[in-house]
Short mmCIF file of C-alpha atoms in Angstrom, two decimals:
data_model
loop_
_atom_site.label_atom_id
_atom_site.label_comp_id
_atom_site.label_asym_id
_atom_site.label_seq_id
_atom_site.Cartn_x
_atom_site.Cartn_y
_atom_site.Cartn_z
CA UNK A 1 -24.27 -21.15 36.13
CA UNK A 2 -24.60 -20.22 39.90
CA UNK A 3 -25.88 -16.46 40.12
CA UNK A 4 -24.32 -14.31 42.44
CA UNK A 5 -25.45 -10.63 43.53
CA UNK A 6 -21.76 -10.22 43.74
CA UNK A 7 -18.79 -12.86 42.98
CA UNK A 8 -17.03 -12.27 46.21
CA UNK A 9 -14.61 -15.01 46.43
CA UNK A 10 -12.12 -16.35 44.17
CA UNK A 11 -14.12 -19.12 43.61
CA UNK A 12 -17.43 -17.34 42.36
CA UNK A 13 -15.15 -15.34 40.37
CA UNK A 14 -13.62 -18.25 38.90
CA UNK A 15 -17.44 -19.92 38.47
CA UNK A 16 -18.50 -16.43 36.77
CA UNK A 17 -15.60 -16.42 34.47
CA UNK A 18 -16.14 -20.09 33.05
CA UNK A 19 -20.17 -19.06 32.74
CA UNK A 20 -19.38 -16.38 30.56
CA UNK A 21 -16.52 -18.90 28.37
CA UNK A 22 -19.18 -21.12 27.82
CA UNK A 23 -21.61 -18.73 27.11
CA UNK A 24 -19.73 -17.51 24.50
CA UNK A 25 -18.90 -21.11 23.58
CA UNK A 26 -22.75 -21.72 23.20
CA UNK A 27 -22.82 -18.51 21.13
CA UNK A 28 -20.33 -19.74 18.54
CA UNK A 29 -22.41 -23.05 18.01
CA UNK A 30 -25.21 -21.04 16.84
CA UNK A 31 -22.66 -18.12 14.53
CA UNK A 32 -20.00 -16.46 13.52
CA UNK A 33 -17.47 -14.19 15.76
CA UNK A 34 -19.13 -11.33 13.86
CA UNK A 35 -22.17 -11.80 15.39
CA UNK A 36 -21.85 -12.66 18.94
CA UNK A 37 -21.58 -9.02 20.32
CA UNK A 38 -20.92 -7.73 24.21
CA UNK A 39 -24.74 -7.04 25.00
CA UNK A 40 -26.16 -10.36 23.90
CA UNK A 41 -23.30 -11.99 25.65
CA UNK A 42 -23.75 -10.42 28.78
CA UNK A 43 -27.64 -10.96 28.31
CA UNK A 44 -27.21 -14.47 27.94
CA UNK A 45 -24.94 -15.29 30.37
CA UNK A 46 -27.69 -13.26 33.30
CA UNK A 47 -25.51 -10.18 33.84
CA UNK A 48 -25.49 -6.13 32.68
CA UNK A 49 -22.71 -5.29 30.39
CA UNK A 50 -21.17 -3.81 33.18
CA UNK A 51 -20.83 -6.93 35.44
CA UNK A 52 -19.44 -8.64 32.65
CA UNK A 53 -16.68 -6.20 31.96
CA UNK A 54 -15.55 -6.42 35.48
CA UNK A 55 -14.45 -10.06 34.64
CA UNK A 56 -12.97 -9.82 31.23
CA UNK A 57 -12.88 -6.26 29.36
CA UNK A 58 -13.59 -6.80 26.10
CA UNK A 59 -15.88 -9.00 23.75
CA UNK A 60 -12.57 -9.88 22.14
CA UNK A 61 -10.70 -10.78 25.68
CA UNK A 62 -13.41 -13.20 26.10
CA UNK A 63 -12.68 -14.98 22.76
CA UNK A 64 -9.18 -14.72 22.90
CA UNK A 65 -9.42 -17.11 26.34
CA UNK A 66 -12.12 -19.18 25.02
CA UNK A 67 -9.45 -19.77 22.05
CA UNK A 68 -7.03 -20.28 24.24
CA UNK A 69 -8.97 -22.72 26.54
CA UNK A 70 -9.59 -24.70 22.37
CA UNK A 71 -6.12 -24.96 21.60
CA UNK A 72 -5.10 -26.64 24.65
CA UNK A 73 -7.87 -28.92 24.13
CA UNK A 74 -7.09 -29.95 20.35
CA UNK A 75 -3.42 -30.33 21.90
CA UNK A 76 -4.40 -32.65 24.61
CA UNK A 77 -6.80 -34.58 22.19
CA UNK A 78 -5.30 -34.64 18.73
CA UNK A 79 -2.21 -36.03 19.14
CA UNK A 80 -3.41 -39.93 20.91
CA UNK A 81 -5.74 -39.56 17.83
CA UNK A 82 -3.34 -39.05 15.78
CA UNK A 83 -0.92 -41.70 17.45
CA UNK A 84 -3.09 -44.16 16.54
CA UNK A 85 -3.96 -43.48 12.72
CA UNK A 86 0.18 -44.04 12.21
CA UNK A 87 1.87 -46.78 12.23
CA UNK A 88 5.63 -45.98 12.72
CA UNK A 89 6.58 -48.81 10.18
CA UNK A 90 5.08 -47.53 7.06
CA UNK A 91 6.58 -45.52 3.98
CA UNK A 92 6.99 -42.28 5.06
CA UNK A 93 4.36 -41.45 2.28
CA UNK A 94 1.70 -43.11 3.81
CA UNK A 95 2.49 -41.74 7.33
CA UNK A 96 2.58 -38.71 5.90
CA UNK A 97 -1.26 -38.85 4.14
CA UNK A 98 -2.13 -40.22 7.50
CA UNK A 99 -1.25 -37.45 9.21
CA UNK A 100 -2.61 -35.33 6.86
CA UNK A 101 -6.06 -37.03 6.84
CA UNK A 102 -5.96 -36.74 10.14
CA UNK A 103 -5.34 -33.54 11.56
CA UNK A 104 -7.73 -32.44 8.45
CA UNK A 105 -10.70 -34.07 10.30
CA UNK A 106 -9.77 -33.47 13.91
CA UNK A 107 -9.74 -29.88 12.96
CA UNK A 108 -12.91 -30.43 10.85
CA UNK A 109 -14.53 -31.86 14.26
CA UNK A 110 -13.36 -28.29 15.93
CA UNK A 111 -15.80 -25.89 14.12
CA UNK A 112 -14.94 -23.29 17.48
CA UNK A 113 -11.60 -23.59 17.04
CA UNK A 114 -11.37 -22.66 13.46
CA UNK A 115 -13.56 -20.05 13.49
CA UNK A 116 -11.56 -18.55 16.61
CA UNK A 117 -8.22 -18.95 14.44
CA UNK A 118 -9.99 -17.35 11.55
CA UNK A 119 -10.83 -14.22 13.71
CA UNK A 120 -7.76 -14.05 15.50
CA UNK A 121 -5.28 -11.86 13.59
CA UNK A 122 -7.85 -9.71 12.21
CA UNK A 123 -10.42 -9.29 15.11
CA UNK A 124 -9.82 -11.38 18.04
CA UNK A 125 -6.16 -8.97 18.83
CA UNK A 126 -7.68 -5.73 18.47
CA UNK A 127 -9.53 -3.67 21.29
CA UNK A 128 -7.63 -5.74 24.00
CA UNK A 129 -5.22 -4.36 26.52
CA UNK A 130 -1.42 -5.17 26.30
CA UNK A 131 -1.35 -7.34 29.46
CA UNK A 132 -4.39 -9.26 27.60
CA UNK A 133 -2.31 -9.16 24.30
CA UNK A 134 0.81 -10.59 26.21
CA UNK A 135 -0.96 -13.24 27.73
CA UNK A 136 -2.93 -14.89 25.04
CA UNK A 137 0.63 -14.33 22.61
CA UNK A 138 2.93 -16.26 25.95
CA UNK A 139 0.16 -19.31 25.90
CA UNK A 140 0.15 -19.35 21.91
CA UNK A 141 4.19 -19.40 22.10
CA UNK A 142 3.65 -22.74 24.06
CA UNK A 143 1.09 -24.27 21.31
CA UNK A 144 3.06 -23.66 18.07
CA UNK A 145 5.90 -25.88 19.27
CA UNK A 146 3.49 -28.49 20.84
CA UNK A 147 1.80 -28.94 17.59
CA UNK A 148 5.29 -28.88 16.04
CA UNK A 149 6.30 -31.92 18.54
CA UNK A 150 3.31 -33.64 17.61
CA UNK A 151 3.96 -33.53 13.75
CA UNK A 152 8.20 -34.24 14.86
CA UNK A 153 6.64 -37.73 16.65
CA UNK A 154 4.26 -38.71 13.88
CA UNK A 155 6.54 -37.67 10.90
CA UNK A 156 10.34 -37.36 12.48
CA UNK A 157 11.82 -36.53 9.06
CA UNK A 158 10.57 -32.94 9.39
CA UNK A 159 13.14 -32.57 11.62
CA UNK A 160 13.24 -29.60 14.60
CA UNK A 161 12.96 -26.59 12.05
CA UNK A 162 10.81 -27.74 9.38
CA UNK A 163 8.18 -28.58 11.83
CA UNK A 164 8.32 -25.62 13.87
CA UNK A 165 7.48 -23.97 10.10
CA UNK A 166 5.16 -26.56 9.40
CA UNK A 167 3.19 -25.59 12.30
CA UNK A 168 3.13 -22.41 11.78
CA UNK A 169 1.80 -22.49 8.19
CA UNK A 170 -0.76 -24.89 9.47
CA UNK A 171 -2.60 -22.50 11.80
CA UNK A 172 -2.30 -19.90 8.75
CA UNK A 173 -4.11 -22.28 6.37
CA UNK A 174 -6.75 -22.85 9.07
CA UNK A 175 -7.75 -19.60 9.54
CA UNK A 176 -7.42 -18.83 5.52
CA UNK A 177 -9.56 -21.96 4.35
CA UNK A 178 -12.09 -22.05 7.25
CA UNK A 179 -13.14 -18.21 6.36
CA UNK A 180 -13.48 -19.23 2.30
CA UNK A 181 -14.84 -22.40 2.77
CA UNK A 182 -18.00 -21.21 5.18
CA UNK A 183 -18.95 -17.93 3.20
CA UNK A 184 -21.39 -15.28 4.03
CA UNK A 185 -24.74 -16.50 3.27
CA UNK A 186 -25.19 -14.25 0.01
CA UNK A 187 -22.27 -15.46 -1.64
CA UNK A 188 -23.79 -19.46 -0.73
CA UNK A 189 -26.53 -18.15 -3.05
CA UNK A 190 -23.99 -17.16 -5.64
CA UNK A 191 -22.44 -20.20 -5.23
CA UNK A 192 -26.00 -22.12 -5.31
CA UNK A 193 -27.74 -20.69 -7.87
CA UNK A 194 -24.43 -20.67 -10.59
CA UNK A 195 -22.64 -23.72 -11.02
CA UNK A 196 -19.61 -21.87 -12.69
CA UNK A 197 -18.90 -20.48 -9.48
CA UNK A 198 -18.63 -24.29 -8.21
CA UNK A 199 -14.19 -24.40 -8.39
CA UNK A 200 -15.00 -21.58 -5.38
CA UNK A 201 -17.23 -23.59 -3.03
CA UNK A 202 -15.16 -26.23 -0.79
CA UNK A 203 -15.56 -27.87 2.04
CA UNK A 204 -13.39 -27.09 4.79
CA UNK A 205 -11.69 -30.72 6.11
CA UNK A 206 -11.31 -31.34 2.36
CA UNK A 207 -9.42 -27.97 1.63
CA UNK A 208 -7.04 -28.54 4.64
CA UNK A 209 -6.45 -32.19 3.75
CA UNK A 210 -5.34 -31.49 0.15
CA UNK A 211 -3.29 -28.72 1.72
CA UNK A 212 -1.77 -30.57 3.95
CA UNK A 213 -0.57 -33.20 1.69
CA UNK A 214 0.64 -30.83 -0.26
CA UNK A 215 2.18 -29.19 2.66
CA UNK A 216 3.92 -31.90 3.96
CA UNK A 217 5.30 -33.28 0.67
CA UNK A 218 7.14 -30.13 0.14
CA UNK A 219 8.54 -29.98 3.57
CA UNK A 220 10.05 -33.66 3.41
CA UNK A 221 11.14 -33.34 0.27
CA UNK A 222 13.52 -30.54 1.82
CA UNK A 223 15.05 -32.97 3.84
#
């Protein structure tokens, strides 16, 4: 990233807000939301705490943008991957598992993304502003029903309200699965060192495919 004294212009105030995004981006490679914190994310991405607050103003206002930045992505993405996993002539049963394979692993390929959705009830919405709040909830009232569109394309028997539900419940098993599936490294141990503890320890794209399938069969068999 270009360093300013001073972003001046739109422009290096634009440039100085996508440093910090993928600053934080780079952050979440390397651990949890519950780790990256204000100071080392204004350390890393060359400014004082200060200078950083000037552009968003709050650790969680940065990951609520860098979460909505993923979601748009997956969107754009996931759904010509999708397109071409199902073919439009088979059983709806195997349309269905392919859809549920699929969105299993491009969600699997997202680790950001889930993590983000994990967070977001329970982390990412507090000590943000209302106008912050509003914003991030307007751009995640456009998402839910372009996920649901995808799902309506892939699998039209859901119909208009069963996969605007469908959607929904899929974000909610994201964030669910993704936090009991990647565990805080003492309960790995548990997990490790006591094999009756095994039924616990999952791995995420597998989790969220058998949901899904499960998901899916009970929504079509509503009709």
């Amino acid at each position: 990233m270009t360093t300013f004294q001073r972003a001046r212009s739109e422009e290096q105030r634009s440039e100085r807000r996508l440093g910090i995004l993928l600053t934080a981006s780079a952050m979440l490679s390397e651990m949890p939301v519950s780790e990256v914190s204000l100071n080392e994310l204004s350390r890393r991405a060359g400014l004082a705490k200060s200078g950083l607050l000037r552009y968003f103003e709050s650790r969680e206002a940065v990951l609520l943008e860098l979460l909505t930045l993923a979601a748009r992505d997956f969107l754009a993405e996931a759904g010509e991957q999708l397109a071409s996993l199902v073919d439009a002539q088979d059983p709806l049963e195997v349309r269905a598992e392919a859809v549920a394979s699929g969105l299993a692993a491009s969600f699997g390929a997202r680790p950001m993304l889930c993590e983000l959705l994990s967070a977001q009830a329970g982390v990412l919405e507090y000590n943000v502003s209302v106008e912050v709040a509003t914003r991030f909830k307007q751009t995640a009232r456009g998402s839910l029903p372009g996920l649901a569109e995808m799902l309506r394309k892939l699998l039209p028997e859901l119909g208009q309200e069963h996969s605007g539900q469908a959607a929904t419940l899929i974000i909610l098993l994201i964030g669910g699965l993704w936090t009991h599936t990647n565990p805080a490294p003492a309960v790995r141990a548990v997990y490790r060192a006591d094999p009756s503890f095994s039924f616990m320890d999952s791995e995420f794209t597998d989790a969220l495919h058998r949901s899904l399938s499960v998901l899916f069969a009970g929504f079509l068999t509503l009709g």
